[in-house]
Amino acid sequence: MFGPDKCGATNKVHFILKHKNPKSGEYVEHHLKYPPSVPSDKLTHVYTAILKPDNEVRILIDGEEKKKANFLSADDFEPPLIPAKTIPDPDDKKPEDWDERAKIPDPNAVKPDDWDEDAPMEIEDEEAVKPEGWLDDEPEEIDDPEATKPEDWDDEEDGEWEAPKIDNPKCETAPGCGEWKRPMKMNPAYKGKWSAPLIDNPNYKGIWKPQEIPNPDYFELDKPDFEPIAAVGIEIWTMQDGILFDNILIAKNDKVAESYRETTWKPKFEVEKEKQKAEDESTDSDGLSGVQKKVFDVLYKVADIPFLSEYKLQILDLIEKAEKQPNITIGVIVSILVIILTVLFRLLFGGK
């Protein structure tokens, strides 16, 4: 399977290969890892997959390379085309006395005599003084003096009419209204529930894993066993109109595809681009400006950065929401920057 898929949080150009395991005879579906994103505009685009005899696969969008991978690399396909030599023994069981706790409560620890578990977390600040000018007799809210009882109000059916409340204007210039209460502060005597400190577990054996055994489905491979192409199928699942496709080409020479792309797709694309540019210049306030479109194009490229792969779905979800609500674009950019900085800090300082 090859082609664009943009739906909800999903935004990628699929490349999926079904490959027959010569040992088991089963067909296994292998997905390209970290595929490129689909362009976010409404222009016509051309997607190209180039399969090389040296096991290289290249993904192009509009003739520009967006992804390069190797069929036999475990880093590029999930699951890998070549299975692992060993697998965890499915019949191996963890011993009942296996202790995986690296730390345990100190059995010799005793709660200090002065430890008060019942002390509250907060107490009144006895040093606090009521601000001068505090209006004790004024409520924070009053009846709206401009409100009137509706003419069609029926006391028997609707109950006694009450005017809606508004903020008391006298409180706006005063430090406060109503009954004054001392603010709360942290209790210096608060310690919470006592628990024994942790110490190294003398019986710690580490995290248990089943032993590895030879994989009965393991095989070696020089190149993928591609079966002949017997037909071309098209899978469409869309919740919107205005999506068209045409010109599916299978060729033995990538130069043929390049020539066809330049003569068939590019002239049409250039016309569409000029038309889109004119529309952008006349975009009303509810749409996306030309600048915002460029920002989204950059954000989609950011989502494709490999070290952000763990957060790609969250980033794409943010971008999708911003496209629907252009007024939150700045907030989305800030959110993505926070994600990037978080990942960088985790790479630099570990999981702290």
PDB file of C-alpha atoms in Angstrom, residues 218-332:
ATOM      1  CA  TYR A 218      13.944 -16.733  11.586  1.00  0.00           C
ATOM      2  CA  PHE A 219      15.368 -16.551   8.073  1.00  0.00           C
ATOM      3  CA  GLU A 220      18.104 -14.654   6.281  1.00  0.00           C
ATOM      4  CA  LEU A 221      17.357 -12.431   3.327  1.00  0.00           C
ATOM      5  CA  ASP A 222      19.422 -10.705   0.663  1.00  0.00           C
ATOM      6  CA  LYS A 223      16.514  -8.826  -0.868  1.00  0.00           C
ATOM      7  CA  PRO A 224      12.735  -8.805  -0.448  1.00  0.00           C
ATOM      8  CA  ASP A 225      10.827 -11.475  -2.347  1.00  0.00           C
ATOM      9  CA  PHE A 226       8.512  -9.216  -4.336  1.00  0.00           C
ATOM     10  CA  GLU A 227       5.706 -11.076  -6.022  1.00  0.00           C
ATOM     11  CA  PRO A 228       4.539  -9.971  -9.488  1.00  0.00           C
ATOM     12  CA  ILE A 229       2.041  -7.093  -9.597  1.00  0.00           C
ATOM     13  CA  ALA A 230      -1.213  -8.574 -10.853  1.00  0.00           C
ATOM     14  CA  ALA A 231      -3.547  -5.652 -10.275  1.00  0.00           C
ATOM     15  CA  VAL A 232      -3.832  -2.144  -8.860  1.00  0.00           C
ATOM     16  CA  GLY A 233      -6.472  -1.419  -6.219  1.00  0.00           C
ATOM     17  CA  ILE A 234      -7.516   1.954  -4.863  1.00  0.00           C
ATOM     18  CA  GLU A 235      -8.679   2.392  -1.281  1.00  0.00           C
ATOM     19  CA  ILE A 236     -10.625   5.557  -0.484  1.00  0.00           C
ATOM     20  CA  TRP A 237     -12.066   6.493   2.897  1.00  0.00           C
ATOM     21  CA  THR A 238     -13.064  10.140   3.134  1.00  0.00           C
ATOM     22  CA  MET A 239     -15.492  12.260   5.114  1.00  0.00           C
ATOM     23  CA  GLN A 240     -15.343  15.230   2.734  1.00  0.00           C
ATOM     24  CA  ASP A 241     -15.847  15.969  -0.928  1.00  0.00           C
ATOM     25  CA  GLY A 242     -13.495  17.587  -3.405  1.00  0.00           C
ATOM     26  CA  ILE A 243     -10.869  14.807  -3.339  1.00  0.00           C
ATOM     27  CA  LEU A 244      -9.780  13.614  -6.780  1.00  0.00           C
ATOM     28  CA  PHE A 245      -7.067  11.262  -8.028  1.00  0.00           C
ATOM     29  CA  ASP A 246      -5.748  10.092 -11.370  1.00  0.00           C
ATOM     30  CA  ASN A 247      -2.633   9.012 -13.275  1.00  0.00           C
ATOM     31  CA  ILE A 248      -1.334   5.885 -11.555  1.00  0.00           C
ATOM     32  CA  LEU A 249       1.956   4.831 -13.129  1.00  0.00           C
ATOM     33  CA  ILE A 250       4.055   1.708 -12.582  1.00  0.00           C
ATOM     34  CA  ALA A 251       7.373   1.753 -14.387  1.00  0.00           C
ATOM     35  CA  LYS A 252      10.748  -0.022 -14.327  1.00  0.00           C
ATOM     36  CA  ASN A 253      12.674   3.234 -14.705  1.00  0.00           C
ATOM     37  CA  ASP A 254      12.275   6.168 -12.323  1.00  0.00           C
ATOM     38  CA  LYS A 255      13.228   8.533 -15.173  1.00  0.00           C
ATOM     39  CA  VAL A 256       9.962   7.600 -16.892  1.00  0.00           C
ATOM     40  CA  ALA A 257       8.048   8.653 -13.789  1.00  0.00           C
ATOM     41  CA  GLU A 258      10.084  11.852 -13.521  1.00  0.00           C
ATOM     42  CA  SER A 259       9.372  12.774 -17.152  1.00  0.00           C
ATOM     43  CA  TYR A 260       5.658  12.073 -16.741  1.00  0.00           C
ATOM     44  CA  ARG A 261       5.564  14.135 -13.555  1.00  0.00           C
ATOM     45  CA  GLU A 262       7.198  17.127 -15.231  1.00  0.00           C
ATOM     46  CA  THR A 263       4.951  17.069 -18.308  1.00  0.00           C
ATOM     47  CA  THR A 264       1.607  16.075 -16.756  1.00  0.00           C
ATOM     48  CA  TRP A 265       1.526  17.212 -13.142  1.00  0.00           C
ATOM     49  CA  LYS A 266       3.797  20.246 -12.934  1.00  0.00           C
ATOM     50  CA  PRO A 267       1.988  22.542 -15.454  1.00  0.00           C
ATOM     51  CA  LYS A 268      -1.305  21.913 -13.654  1.00  0.00           C
ATOM     52  CA  PHE A 269       0.330  22.466 -10.254  1.00  0.00           C
ATOM     53  CA  GLU A 270       1.820  25.827 -11.293  1.00  0.00           C
ATOM     54  CA  VAL A 271      -1.605  27.055 -12.448  1.00  0.00           C
ATOM     55  CA  GLU A 272      -3.203  25.898  -9.179  1.00  0.00           C
ATOM     56  CA  LYS A 273      -0.476  27.572  -7.167  1.00  0.00           C
ATOM     57  CA  GLU A 274      -1.022  30.930  -8.854  1.00  0.00           C
ATOM     58  CA  LYS A 275      -4.758  30.615  -8.336  1.00  0.00           C
ATOM     59  CA  GLN A 276      -4.245  29.747  -4.670  1.00  0.00           C
ATOM     60  CA  LYS A 277      -1.928  32.722  -4.247  1.00  0.00           C
ATOM     61  CA  ALA A 278      -4.616  35.047  -5.573  1.00  0.00           C
ATOM     62  CA  GLU A 279      -7.187  33.491  -3.224  1.00  0.00           C
ATOM     63  CA  ASP A 280      -4.833  33.880  -0.254  1.00  0.00           C
ATOM     64  CA  GLU A 281      -4.474  37.564  -0.924  1.00  0.00           C
ATOM     65  CA  SER A 282      -8.245  37.981  -0.729  1.00  0.00           C
ATOM     66  CA  THR A 283      -8.785  35.632   2.227  1.00  0.00           C
ATOM     67  CA  ASP A 284     -11.281  37.020   4.711  1.00  0.00           C
ATOM     68  CA  SER A 285     -10.620  37.207   8.446  1.00  0.00           C
ATOM     69  CA  ASP A 286     -12.161  33.784   9.083  1.00  0.00           C
ATOM     70  CA  GLY A 287      -9.762  31.922   6.789  1.00  0.00           C
ATOM     71  CA  LEU A 288      -6.075  31.142   6.793  1.00  0.00           C
ATOM     72  CA  SER A 289      -3.737  33.872   5.563  1.00  0.00           C
ATOM     73  CA  GLY A 290      -0.868  33.043   3.209  1.00  0.00           C
ATOM     74  CA  VAL A 291       1.558  33.487   6.105  1.00  0.00           C
ATOM     75  CA  GLN A 292      -0.392  31.019   8.254  1.00  0.00           C
ATOM     76  CA  LYS A 293      -0.350  28.445   5.470  1.00  0.00           C
ATOM     77  CA  LYS A 294       3.427  28.713   5.300  1.00  0.00           C
ATOM     78  CA  VAL A 295       3.590  28.353   9.088  1.00  0.00           C
ATOM     79  CA  PHE A 296       1.511  25.163   8.927  1.00  0.00           C
ATOM     80  CA  ASP A 297       3.726  23.775   6.162  1.00  0.00           C
ATOM     81  CA  VAL A 298       6.733  24.294   8.449  1.00  0.00           C
ATOM     82  CA  LEU A 299       4.916  22.733  11.427  1.00  0.00           C
ATOM     83  CA  TYR A 300       4.096  19.610   9.406  1.00  0.00           C
ATOM     84  CA  LYS A 301       7.787  19.307   8.542  1.00  0.00           C
ATOM     85  CA  VAL A 302       8.659  19.700  12.230  1.00  0.00           C
ATOM     86  CA  ALA A 303       6.298  16.803  13.023  1.00  0.00           C
ATOM     87  CA  ASP A 304       8.379  14.605  10.692  1.00  0.00           C
ATOM     88  CA  ILE A 305      11.614  15.114  12.689  1.00  0.00           C
ATOM     89  CA  PRO A 306      12.625  11.582  13.811  1.00  0.00           C
ATOM     90  CA  PHE A 307      13.435  12.408  17.453  1.00  0.00           C
ATOM     91  CA  LEU A 308       9.896  13.807  17.860  1.00  0.00           C
ATOM     92  CA  SER A 309       8.284  10.595  16.588  1.00  0.00           C
ATOM     93  CA  GLU A 310       6.983   9.709  20.065  1.00  0.00           C
ATOM     94  CA  TYR A 311       4.977  12.952  20.081  1.00  0.00           C
ATOM     95  CA  LYS A 312       4.047  13.084  16.376  1.00  0.00           C
ATOM     96  CA  LEU A 313       0.354  12.301  16.930  1.00  0.00           C
ATOM     97  CA  GLN A 314       0.012  15.031  19.573  1.00  0.00           C
ATOM     98  CA  ILE A 315       1.761  17.568  17.323  1.00  0.00           C
ATOM     99  CA  LEU A 316      -0.404  16.665  14.312  1.00  0.00           C
ATOM    100  CA  ASP A 317      -3.527  16.912  16.475  1.00  0.00           C
ATOM    101  CA  LEU A 318      -2.496  20.431  17.542  1.00  0.00           C
ATOM    102  CA  ILE A 319      -1.867  21.447  13.930  1.00  0.00           C
ATOM    103  CA  GLU A 320      -5.246  20.066  12.822  1.00  0.00           C
ATOM    104  CA  LYS A 321      -7.023  22.111  15.509  1.00  0.00           C
ATOM    105  CA  ALA A 322      -5.114  25.261  14.548  1.00  0.00           C
ATOM    106  CA  GLU A 323      -6.066  24.849  10.875  1.00  0.00           C
ATOM    107  CA  LYS A 324      -9.728  24.817  11.899  1.00  0.00           C
ATOM    108  CA  GLN A 325      -9.247  27.748  14.320  1.00  0.00           C
ATOM    109  CA  PRO A 326      -6.654  30.153  12.822  1.00  0.00           C
ATOM    110  CA  ASN A 327      -6.898  32.441  15.855  1.00  0.00           C
ATOM    111  CA  ILE A 328      -5.049  29.871  18.012  1.00  0.00           C
ATOM    112  CA  THR A 329      -2.083  29.512  15.643  1.00  0.00           C
ATOM    113  CA  ILE A 330       0.318  31.334  17.996  1.00  0.00           C
ATOM    114  CA  GLY A 331      -0.752  29.135  20.905  1.00  0.00           C
ATOM    115  CA  VAL A 332      -0.135  25.998  18.837  1.00  0.00           C
TER     116      VAL A 332
END
